[in-house]
Backbone as a printed PyTorch tensor [residue, N CA C, xyz], in Angstrom:
tensor([[[ -4.4010,   2.7890,  15.8180],
         [ -4.0370,   2.3430,  14.5280],
         [ -2.4270,   2.6300,  14.4330]],

        [[ -2.0960,   1.5360,  14.4140],
         [ -0.2490,   1.9540,  14.5810],
         [  0.2690,   1.6560,  12.6780]],

        [[  0.6140,   2.8060,  11.8470],
         [  0.9800,   2.6820,  10.9160],
         [  2.7290,   1.5900,  10.7350]],

        [[  2.7270,   0.6830,  10.4530],
         [  3.9550,  -0.0380,   9.9790],
         [  4.2480,   0.3950,   8.4790]],

        [[  4.2900,   0.8050,   7.5510],
         [  4.6820,   1.6240,   6.3050],
         [  3.5710,   1.7440,   5.7710]],

        [[  4.0010,   3.5360,   4.8550],
         [  3.5440,   4.4800,   4.2500],
         [  3.5900,   3.6380,   2.5120]],

        [[  2.9860,   3.6610,   1.8060],
         [  3.3020,   3.3950,   0.0340],
         [  3.3030,   4.8700,  -1.0030]],

        [[  4.6550,   5.4330,  -0.2620],
         [  4.4800,   7.1680,  -0.7260],
         [  4.4120,   7.0190,  -2.3650]],

        [[  5.2950,   6.3240,  -3.0930],
         [  5.5260,   5.7060,  -4.6080],
         [  3.7640,   5.7340,  -4.6460]],

        [[  3.1990,   4.9490,  -4.3960],
         [  1.9130,   4.7550,  -5.1030],
         [  1.2220,   6.3610,  -5.3420]],

        [[  1.1770,   7.1990,  -4.2380],
         [  0.6910,   8.4340,  -4.3390],
         [  1.1270,   9.3300,  -5.1180]],

        [[  2.4810,   8.7640,  -5.5290],
         [  3.1350,   9.8060,  -6.5330],
         [  2.7220,   9.5870,  -8.0210]],

        [[  2.7820,   8.1280,  -8.1870],
         [  2.6670,   7.4300,  -9.1350],
         [  1.4200,   7.2940,  -9.9710]],

        [[  0.2760,   7.3300,  -8.8110],
         [ -1.0500,   7.1120,  -9.5760],
         [ -2.1010,   8.1470,  -8.5000]],

        [[ -3.0580,   8.0910,  -9.0450],
         [ -4.5070,   9.0380,  -8.6670],
         [ -5.2890,   8.0300,  -8.2410]],

        [[ -4.9910,   8.3290,  -7.1040],
         [ -6.5350,   6.8950,  -6.0160],
         [ -7.5160,   7.6550,  -6.1130]],

        [[ -8.5170,   6.5540,  -6.6550],
         [-10.2830,   6.8880,  -6.8090],
         [-10.5290,   6.5770,  -5.5030]],

        [[-10.2470,   4.7110,  -5.0300],
         [-10.9020,   4.3750,  -4.1460],
         [-10.3270,   3.6390,  -3.0860]],

        [[-10.8650,   3.5220,  -1.5110],
         [ -9.4410,   3.0250,  -0.8360],
         [-10.3600,   2.0770,  -0.5530]],

        [[-10.1090,   0.2880,  -0.0360],
         [-10.3240,  -0.7590,   0.7540],
         [ -9.3830,  -1.0800,   1.6060]],

        [[-10.0710,  -1.4860,   2.9060],
         [ -8.8870,  -2.1410,   4.0330],
         [ -9.1350,  -3.8440,   3.7590]],

        [[ -8.1400,  -4.4990,   3.8490],
         [ -7.8800,  -6.0530,   3.5240],
         [ -6.8870,  -6.4340,   4.9520]],

        [[ -7.5600,  -7.6300,   5.0650],
         [ -7.2570,  -8.5320,   5.9730],
         [ -5.9210,  -8.8760,   5.2540]],

        [[ -4.8060,  -9.8510,   5.7350],
         [ -3.4970, -10.0800,   5.0520],
         [ -3.1220, -11.5170,   5.5920]],

        [[ -2.9300, -12.4050,   4.8580],
         [ -2.3820, -14.3630,   5.9010],
         [ -1.0370, -13.9330,   5.8440]],

        [[ -0.6300, -13.7460,   6.9790],
         [  0.8830, -13.8520,   7.0790],
         [  1.1360, -15.0770,   7.6060]],

        [[  2.5230, -15.5350,   7.9900],
         [  3.2930, -16.3970,   8.8670],
         [  3.7630, -15.7540,   9.6730]],

        [[  3.7780, -16.5060,  11.3910],
         [  4.0380, -15.8420,  12.4970],
         [  5.2550, -15.1970,  12.2630]],

        [[  6.2980, -15.9660,  11.4930],
         [  7.5960, -14.8460,  11.2910],
         [  7.7200, -13.8060,  10.9570]],

        [[  6.9810, -13.6240,   9.9190],
         [  6.5040, -12.1980,   9.2140],
         [  5.8750, -11.3590,  10.1900]],

        [[  4.7880, -11.1920,  11.0500],
         [  4.3960, -10.9570,  11.6780],
         [  5.7270, -10.0090,  12.8200]],

        [[  6.7570, -10.5730,  12.8100],
         [  7.3920, -10.0240,  13.9050],
         [  8.4990,  -9.3870,  13.2790]],

        [[  8.5670,  -9.5260,  11.5940],
         [  9.5570,  -8.9320,  10.8760],
         [  8.8320,  -7.0520,  10.9950]],

        [[  7.8690,  -7.3030,  10.7600],
         [  6.8810,  -6.0610,  10.3760],
         [  6.7450,  -4.9950,  11.4400]],

        [[  6.6780,  -6.0040,  12.7500],
         [  6.9130,  -4.9880,  13.9750],
         [  8.0860,  -4.1790,  14.2510]],

        [[  9.2200,  -4.9490,  13.1390],
         [ 10.3530,  -4.2060,  13.0990],
         [ 10.3710,  -3.4480,  12.5340]],

        [[  9.6270,  -3.0370,  11.0040],
         [  9.6300,  -1.9830,  10.0890],
         [ 10.1530,  -2.5410,   9.1470]],

        [[ 10.3840,  -3.6480,   8.6320],
         [ 11.0830,  -4.1370,   7.6250],
         [ 10.6620,  -4.8950,   6.9460]],

        [[ 10.4510,  -3.7180,   6.0330],
         [  9.5310,  -3.9040,   4.7640],
         [ 10.1360,  -3.4750,   3.4990]],

        [[  9.3310,  -3.3820,   2.5200],
         [  9.4080,  -2.6300,   1.5000],
         [  8.4080,  -3.4220,   0.6700]],

        [[  7.3550,  -1.8370,   0.0620],
         [  6.3410,  -2.3800,  -0.7550],
         [  5.8510,  -1.7160,  -2.1370]],

        [[  7.3380,  -0.9940,  -2.2610],
         [  7.1800,   0.2370,  -3.3560],
         [  6.4740,  -0.3470,  -4.7870]],

        [[  7.1930,  -1.6690,  -4.9610],
         [  7.0650,  -1.7210,  -6.1950],
         [  6.0730,  -3.3720,  -6.1290]],

        [[  4.7690,  -3.3360,  -4.8860],
         [  3.8800,  -4.2230,  -5.1160],
         [  2.5660,  -3.6230,  -5.5040]],

        [[  1.8420,  -4.8500,  -5.8130],
         [  0.5620,  -4.8150,  -6.3400],
         [ -0.2720,  -5.8570,  -6.2070]],

        [[ -1.1660,  -5.3960,  -6.3090],
         [ -2.4190,  -6.8690,  -6.1480],
         [ -3.3370,  -6.9280,  -7.0680]],

        [[ -3.4450,  -8.4360,  -7.3300],
         [ -4.5700,  -8.8520,  -8.5020],
         [ -5.6070,  -9.9600,  -8.1220]],

        [[ -6.7290,  -9.7400,  -9.0430],
         [ -7.7270, -10.5490,  -8.1720],
         [ -7.7050, -11.9390,  -9.4980]],

        [[ -7.7200, -13.0790,  -8.7380],
         [ -7.5230, -14.4420,  -9.5070],
         [ -8.0330, -15.1380,  -9.2480]],

        [[ -9.2470, -16.0990,  -9.5570],
         [-10.1920, -16.9680,  -9.4190],
         [-11.0820, -16.5670,  -8.2190]],

        [[-11.6770, -15.1270,  -8.1770],
         [-12.3520, -14.6940,  -6.9810],
         [-11.9660, -14.2690,  -5.3870]],

        [[-10.4450, -14.3030,  -5.9410],
         [ -9.3850, -14.1690,  -4.5720],
         [ -8.7820, -12.9850,  -5.1550]],

        [[ -8.5360, -12.2430,  -3.7530],
         [ -7.1290, -11.0860,  -3.7920],
         [ -5.9210, -11.9380,  -3.3340]],

        [[ -5.1400, -11.4320,  -4.3810],
         [ -3.6940, -11.5380,  -4.0630],
         [ -2.4660, -10.5870,  -3.9360]],

        [[ -1.6890, -10.3910,  -3.0620],
         [ -0.6690,  -9.2200,  -3.2820],
         [  0.4670,  -9.6050,  -3.3360]],

        [[  1.3770,  -9.0610,  -4.6800],
         [  2.5040,  -9.7730,  -5.0360],
         [  3.6350,  -8.6280,  -5.2390]],

        [[  4.6560,  -8.9240,  -4.6630],
         [  6.3070,  -8.6620,  -4.4410],
         [  5.8710,  -7.6220,  -3.4140]],

        [[  5.6550,  -7.3000,  -2.3130],
         [  5.7780,  -7.1440,  -1.1550],
         [  6.6950,  -8.0100,  -0.4500]],

        [[  7.9300,  -7.1250,   0.0350],
         [  9.3540,  -7.7220,   0.4890],
         [  9.3350,  -7.2350,   2.1980]],

        [[  9.1420,  -8.8750,   2.6430],
         [  9.1940,  -8.4280,   4.2780],
         [ 10.6820,  -9.5260,   4.8530]],

        [[ 11.0670,  -8.6950,   5.1480],
         [ 12.6310,  -9.2570,   5.7030],
         [ 12.4920, -10.4420,   6.3810]],

        [[ 13.1370, -11.5330,   6.1710],
         [ 13.1750, -12.6670,   6.8260],
         [ 13.6270, -12.3340,   8.3080]],

        [[ 12.6900, -12.9150,   9.2740],
         [ 12.7370, -12.8910,  10.7440],
         [ 14.2760, -13.3910,  11.2330]],

        [[ 15.2470, -12.4970,  11.9090],
         [ 16.8140, -13.0690,  11.7810],
         [ 16.9650, -13.9310,  13.0520]],

        [[ 16.2380, -14.1810,  13.8480],
         [ 15.9620, -14.9400,  14.9290],
         [ 15.2100, -16.6320,  14.6030]],

        [[ 14.7580, -16.5470,  13.6170],
         [ 14.0380, -17.6800,  12.8720],
         [ 14.3020, -18.6120,  12.3230]],

        [[ 14.8790, -19.7820,  12.8220],
         [ 15.6550, -20.7060,  12.5060],
         [ 15.2170, -21.2220,  11.0590]],

        [[ 14.0140, -21.2290,  10.9670],
         [ 13.9430, -21.9430,   9.7870],
         [ 14.4050, -21.6100,   8.2200]],

        [[ 13.7610, -19.8660,   7.7630],
         [ 14.4840, -19.0290,   6.8430],
         [ 13.3900, -20.1990,   5.8470]],

        [[ 12.7660, -20.7120,   5.8590],
         [ 12.0500, -21.3110,   4.4000],
         [ 10.8490, -20.3850,   4.0330]],

        [[ 10.2850, -19.1020,   4.3130],
         [  9.7390, -18.4810,   3.5860],
         [  9.9970, -17.1940,   2.8230]],

        [[  9.4700, -17.2540,   1.5320],
         [ 10.2550, -16.3410,   0.6270],
         [ 10.3700, -15.3820,   0.8840]],

        [[ 10.7460, -13.9610,   0.5310],
         [ 10.4520, -12.8450,   1.5930],
         [  9.5800, -11.9110,   0.3850]],

        [[  9.8580, -12.2840,  -0.8910],
         [  8.2210, -12.0280,  -2.0420],
         [  7.4900, -12.6060,  -2.2110]],

        [[  7.1560, -13.4000,  -1.4820],
         [  5.8540, -14.7000,  -1.5340],
         [  4.6550, -13.9160,  -2.1360]],

        [[  3.8740, -14.3640,  -2.8860],
         [  2.4300, -14.2430,  -2.8510],
         [  1.6990, -14.4980,  -2.0370]],

        [[  1.1490, -12.9700,  -1.5620],
         [  0.2740, -13.6420,   0.1810],
         [ -1.4760, -12.8040,  -0.4040]],

        [[ -1.9730, -13.6240,   0.1260],
         [ -3.4640, -13.8850,   0.2760],
         [ -3.9060, -12.4440,   0.8760]],

        [[ -5.2260, -12.1130,   0.3760],
         [ -5.9990, -10.8370,   0.8330],
         [ -7.1290, -11.1570,   1.0490]],

        [[ -7.3610, -10.5530,   2.1620],
         [ -8.6730, -10.9180,   3.0430],
         [ -9.9040, -10.1860,   2.8290]],

        [[-10.9210, -10.0710,   1.5530],
         [-12.0310,  -9.1240,   1.3480],
         [-13.0100,  -9.7820,   0.9450]],

        [[-14.2980,  -8.9930,   0.9860],
         [-15.6220,  -9.5030,   0.8740],
         [-15.9470,  -9.7340,  -0.3300]],

        [[-16.9060, -10.5940,  -1.0220],
         [-16.8400, -10.7140,  -2.1540],
         [-17.3760,  -9.6990,  -2.7500]],

        [[-18.4360,  -8.4990,  -2.0860],
         [-18.7530,  -7.7900,  -2.9690],
         [-17.1380,  -6.9130,  -3.1140]],

        [[-16.6200,  -6.9480,  -2.4700],
         [-15.5220,  -5.8620,  -2.8710],
         [-14.4460,  -6.4170,  -3.7030]],

        [[-14.6400,  -7.8590,  -3.6590],
         [-13.7930,  -8.2550,  -5.1410],
         [-14.3520,  -8.1740,  -6.1640]],

        [[-15.5960,  -8.1370,  -6.0330],
         [-16.4330,  -7.8340,  -7.4650],
         [-16.3040,  -6.6220,  -7.9360]],

        [[-16.3730,  -5.4720,  -7.0010],
         [-16.3820,  -4.3740,  -7.6680],
         [-14.9500,  -4.1580,  -8.2050]],

        [[-13.9280,  -4.2650,  -7.2670],
         [-12.3250,  -4.2210,  -7.8850],
         [-12.2450,  -4.9020,  -8.9550]],

        [[-12.8270,  -6.1400,  -9.1190],
         [-12.8040,  -7.1860, -10.7250],
         [-13.2780,  -5.9970, -11.8180]],

        [[-14.4740,  -5.3750, -11.6940],
         [-14.8630,  -4.7420, -12.7590],
         [-13.9880,  -3.4950, -12.8730]],

        [[-13.3450,  -2.8550, -11.7190],
         [-12.4150,  -1.6590, -12.3750],
         [-11.1810,  -2.3270, -13.0200]],

        [[-10.6780,  -3.1750, -12.3210],
         [ -9.0920,  -3.6780, -12.9950],
         [ -9.3770,  -3.7180, -14.2930]],

        [[-10.5960,  -4.6920, -14.8890],
         [-11.0200,  -5.1390, -15.9530],
         [-10.5190,  -4.0010, -16.8570]],

        [[-10.9060,  -2.8810, -16.6870],
         [-10.7320,  -1.4820, -17.5700],
         [ -9.5300,  -1.0690, -17.4170]],

        [[ -8.9320,  -0.3470, -18.5950],
         [ -7.7480,  -0.0540, -19.1200],
         [ -7.0910,   0.9630, -17.9960]],

        [[ -5.9160,   0.4660, -17.1030],
         [ -5.3700,   1.9990, -16.8400],
         [ -5.4940,   1.5600, -15.2100]],

        [[ -6.1240,   0.9430, -14.7520],
         [ -6.9290,   0.8100, -13.4310],
         [ -5.9280,  -0.4070, -12.5690]],

        [[ -5.3420,  -0.1330, -11.4240],
         [ -4.0080,  -1.1980, -10.6740],
         [ -4.9820,  -0.9440,  -9.5980]],

        [[ -4.5370,  -1.9090,  -8.6960],
         [ -4.7850,  -2.3290,  -7.4160],
         [ -3.2680,  -2.1730,  -6.3490]],

        [[ -3.4590,  -1.2240,  -5.5840],
         [ -1.7300,  -1.0560,  -5.0360],
         [ -2.1540,  -0.6240,  -3.2340]],

        [[ -1.2460,  -1.1280,  -2.7090],
         [ -1.6590,  -1.4990,  -0.9950],
         [ -0.5840,   0.1320,  -1.0690]],

        [[ -1.5290,   0.6340,   0.0800],
         [ -1.3070,   2.2580,   0.2630],
         [ -0.5680,   2.4290,   1.9570]],

        [[ -1.3050,   1.5290,   2.7920],
         [ -0.4940,   1.4680,   4.2270],
         [ -0.9330,  -0.0770,   4.3940]],

        [[  0.0300,   0.2370,   5.2380],
         [  0.4490,  -1.6140,   6.0940],
         [  0.1680,  -0.8430,   7.6210]],

        [[ -0.4180,  -1.7530,   8.2160],
         [ -0.2780,  -0.9590,   9.7430],
         [ -1.3080,  -2.3330,  10.5350]],

        [[ -1.2720,  -2.2350,  11.7850],
         [ -1.7510,  -3.0030,  12.4730],
         [ -2.8840,  -2.1900,  13.7660]],

        [[ -4.3190,  -3.1850,  13.3970],
         [ -5.6130,  -2.3560,  14.1020],
         [ -5.7020,  -2.5340,  15.2990]],

        [[ -6.8070,  -2.1500,  15.8830],
         [ -6.7970,  -2.1810,  17.3120],
         [ -6.7380,  -3.3270,  17.9480]],

        [[ -7.1720,  -4.3070,  17.6790],
         [ -6.8530,  -5.7380,  17.9650],
         [ -5.4900,  -6.3780,  17.6130]],

        [[ -4.7350,  -5.3610,  17.3770],
         [ -3.2190,  -5.8890,  16.8440],
         [ -3.2030,  -7.1010,  15.4270]],

        [[ -4.0730,  -6.8400,  14.7560],
         [ -4.1680,  -7.5810,  13.4880],
         [ -3.5900,  -6.5520,  12.4020]],

        [[ -2.9480,  -7.2100,  11.4240],
         [ -2.2960,  -6.7450,  10.1950],
         [ -3.5100,  -6.4880,   8.7190]],

        [[ -3.6190,  -5.1260,   8.5900],
         [ -4.0370,  -4.7360,   7.7970],
         [ -3.6350,  -3.8640,   6.5700]],

        [[ -4.2760,  -3.7930,   5.5220],
         [ -3.6660,  -3.3390,   4.1050],
         [ -4.2640,  -2.2050,   3.6760]],

        [[ -4.1310,  -1.1820,   3.5700],
         [ -5.0120,  -0.2490,   3.0710],
         [ -4.7290,  -0.3460,   1.4970]],

        [[ -5.6630,  -0.5580,   0.7810],
         [ -5.5920,  -0.9080,  -0.7810],
         [ -6.3950,   0.6330,  -1.4730]],

        [[ -5.4240,   0.7100,  -2.1420],
         [ -5.9990,   1.9230,  -3.3660],
         [ -6.4530,   1.5400,  -5.0190]],

        [[ -7.3090,   2.0050,  -5.3190],
         [ -7.4970,   1.6720,  -6.3190],
         [ -7.2720,   2.9430,  -7.5810]],

        [[ -6.0750,   2.8400,  -8.3180],
         [ -5.2990,   3.5920,  -8.5750],
         [ -4.9800,   3.7410, -10.3170]],

        [[ -5.6810,   4.6340, -10.8300],
         [ -5.1200,   5.1830, -12.1200],
         [ -4.1470,   6.3690, -12.3740]],

        [[ -2.6270,   5.1900, -13.3860],
         [ -1.6700,   5.7450, -13.5490],
         [ -1.4790,   7.3020, -14.1850]],

        [[ -0.8040,   8.3120, -13.0160],
         [ -0.7750,   9.3200, -13.4320],
         [  0.0550,  10.0380, -14.5410]],

        [[  0.1870,  10.4660, -15.6840],
         [  1.1210,  11.3030, -16.6840],
         [  1.7580,  12.1380, -16.1130]],

        [[  3.3280,  12.2270, -16.7110],
         [  4.6620,  13.0280, -16.6200],
         [  3.5900,  14.0800, -15.9390]],

        [[  2.7450,  14.8330, -16.9750],
         [  2.2180,  16.3410, -17.0040],
         [  1.6390,  16.6040, -15.4850]],

        [[  0.8800,  15.1870, -15.1220],
         [  0.0860,  15.2440, -13.7060],
         [  0.7250,  15.1640, -12.6550]],

        [[  1.9500,  14.7710, -12.6140],
         [  3.1780,  14.7530, -11.7200],
         [  3.7220,  15.8230, -11.6080]],

        [[  4.1230,  16.3620, -12.5000],
         [  4.6140,  17.9450, -12.5700],
         [  3.8530,  18.9230, -11.6380]],

        [[  2.1320,  18.8290, -12.2020],
         [  1.6060,  19.7600, -11.7130],
         [  1.0840,  19.6380,  -9.9220]],

        [[  1.1410,  17.7920, -10.0270],
         [  0.8810,  17.8150,  -8.4310],
         [  1.9110,  18.3850,  -7.7100]],

        [[  3.3560,  18.5480,  -8.0870],
         [  4.3420,  18.9350,  -7.1520],
         [  4.5120,  20.5320,  -7.3350]],

        [[  3.7370,  20.9850,  -8.2260],
         [  4.0180,  22.4530,  -8.4770],
         [  3.0460,  22.8400,  -7.3620]],

        [[  1.5210,  22.1640,  -7.0970],
         [  0.7120,  22.2210,  -5.9950],
         [  1.3510,  22.2370,  -4.6820]],

        [[  1.7170,  21.1860,  -4.7920],
         [  2.4280,  21.1110,  -3.2970],
         [  3.5650,  21.8070,  -2.8860]],

        [[  4.0890,  22.4870,  -4.0010],
         [  5.2480,  23.4800,  -3.2240],
         [  4.3340,  24.4290,  -3.2630]],

        [[  3.4430,  24.7040,  -3.6810],
         [  2.8200,  26.3760,  -3.8900],
         [  2.2860,  26.3590,  -2.0210]],

        [[  2.0390,  25.1390,  -1.6750],
         [  0.7520,  25.0170,  -0.4710],
         [  1.8230,  25.0350,   0.7870]],

        [[  2.7980,  24.3580,   0.4460],
         [  4.2710,  24.4120,   1.3150],
         [  4.7150,  25.8330,   1.6130]],

        [[  4.7920,  26.9020,   0.7660],
         [  5.5480,  27.8630,   0.3810],
         [  3.9850,  28.6470,   1.6220]],

        [[  3.0270,  28.9160,   0.9060],
         [  1.7450,  29.6040,   1.7030],
         [  1.9550,  29.4950,   3.1040]],

        [[  1.7770,  27.7210,   3.7820],
         [  1.7380,  27.2260,   5.0610],
         [  2.9610,  28.1770,   5.6740]],

        [[  4.1350,  28.5920,   4.8940],
         [  5.4550,  29.2300,   5.8620],
         [  5.1170,  30.3740,   5.9660]],

        [[  4.3960,  31.3780,   4.8310],
         [  4.1890,  32.5890,   5.0010],
         [  3.1770,  32.5960,   6.3990]],

        [[  2.1960,  31.8180,   6.1810],
         [  1.3100,  32.0380,   7.1210],
         [  1.6650,  31.5060,   8.6740]],

        [[  2.8520,  30.5650,   8.7620],
         [  3.2700,  30.5570,  10.1940],
         [  4.2710,  32.2050,  10.6290]],

        [[  4.9050,  32.4700,   9.5520],
         [  5.6610,  33.6650,   9.8840],
         [  4.7340,  34.9610,  10.4070]],

        [[  3.6680,  35.0200,  10.0370],
         [  2.9240,  36.1340,  10.3430],
         [  1.9900,  35.9860,  11.3930]],

        [[  1.8070,  34.4900,  11.4600],
         [  1.0260,  34.5930,  12.8290],
         [  1.7680,  33.8590,  13.7030]]])
């Protein structure tokens, strides 16, 4: 698995409760842009509409050597999930405070582009501060262990 991009903002702003792997429908030139890591997914999210999953607001820079330039960089892209996964996500997202976020974009072993989706519940400011505090303590502890060992 070769990672294309990781959405670090999602881990900072949301508590990730569950993860799913989904395929994504792309145009040929979008895949070439992804190979160059020319994308931004910090404001993107997924919705369930008519028993189908859709990814919104993910920016993929238009491929510079494509003469057509017809595809919108932030167009809505269809996600490929099983019906059972879509039903589970629909049930959770209907509850208040839950969101479906793209966590990671990567090429799988067969060179297909996959999206790791996360079912997240938004964190409060206090939770974000607590997480940062724990991360800082853990980093300091690791430094001390490395210094002694």
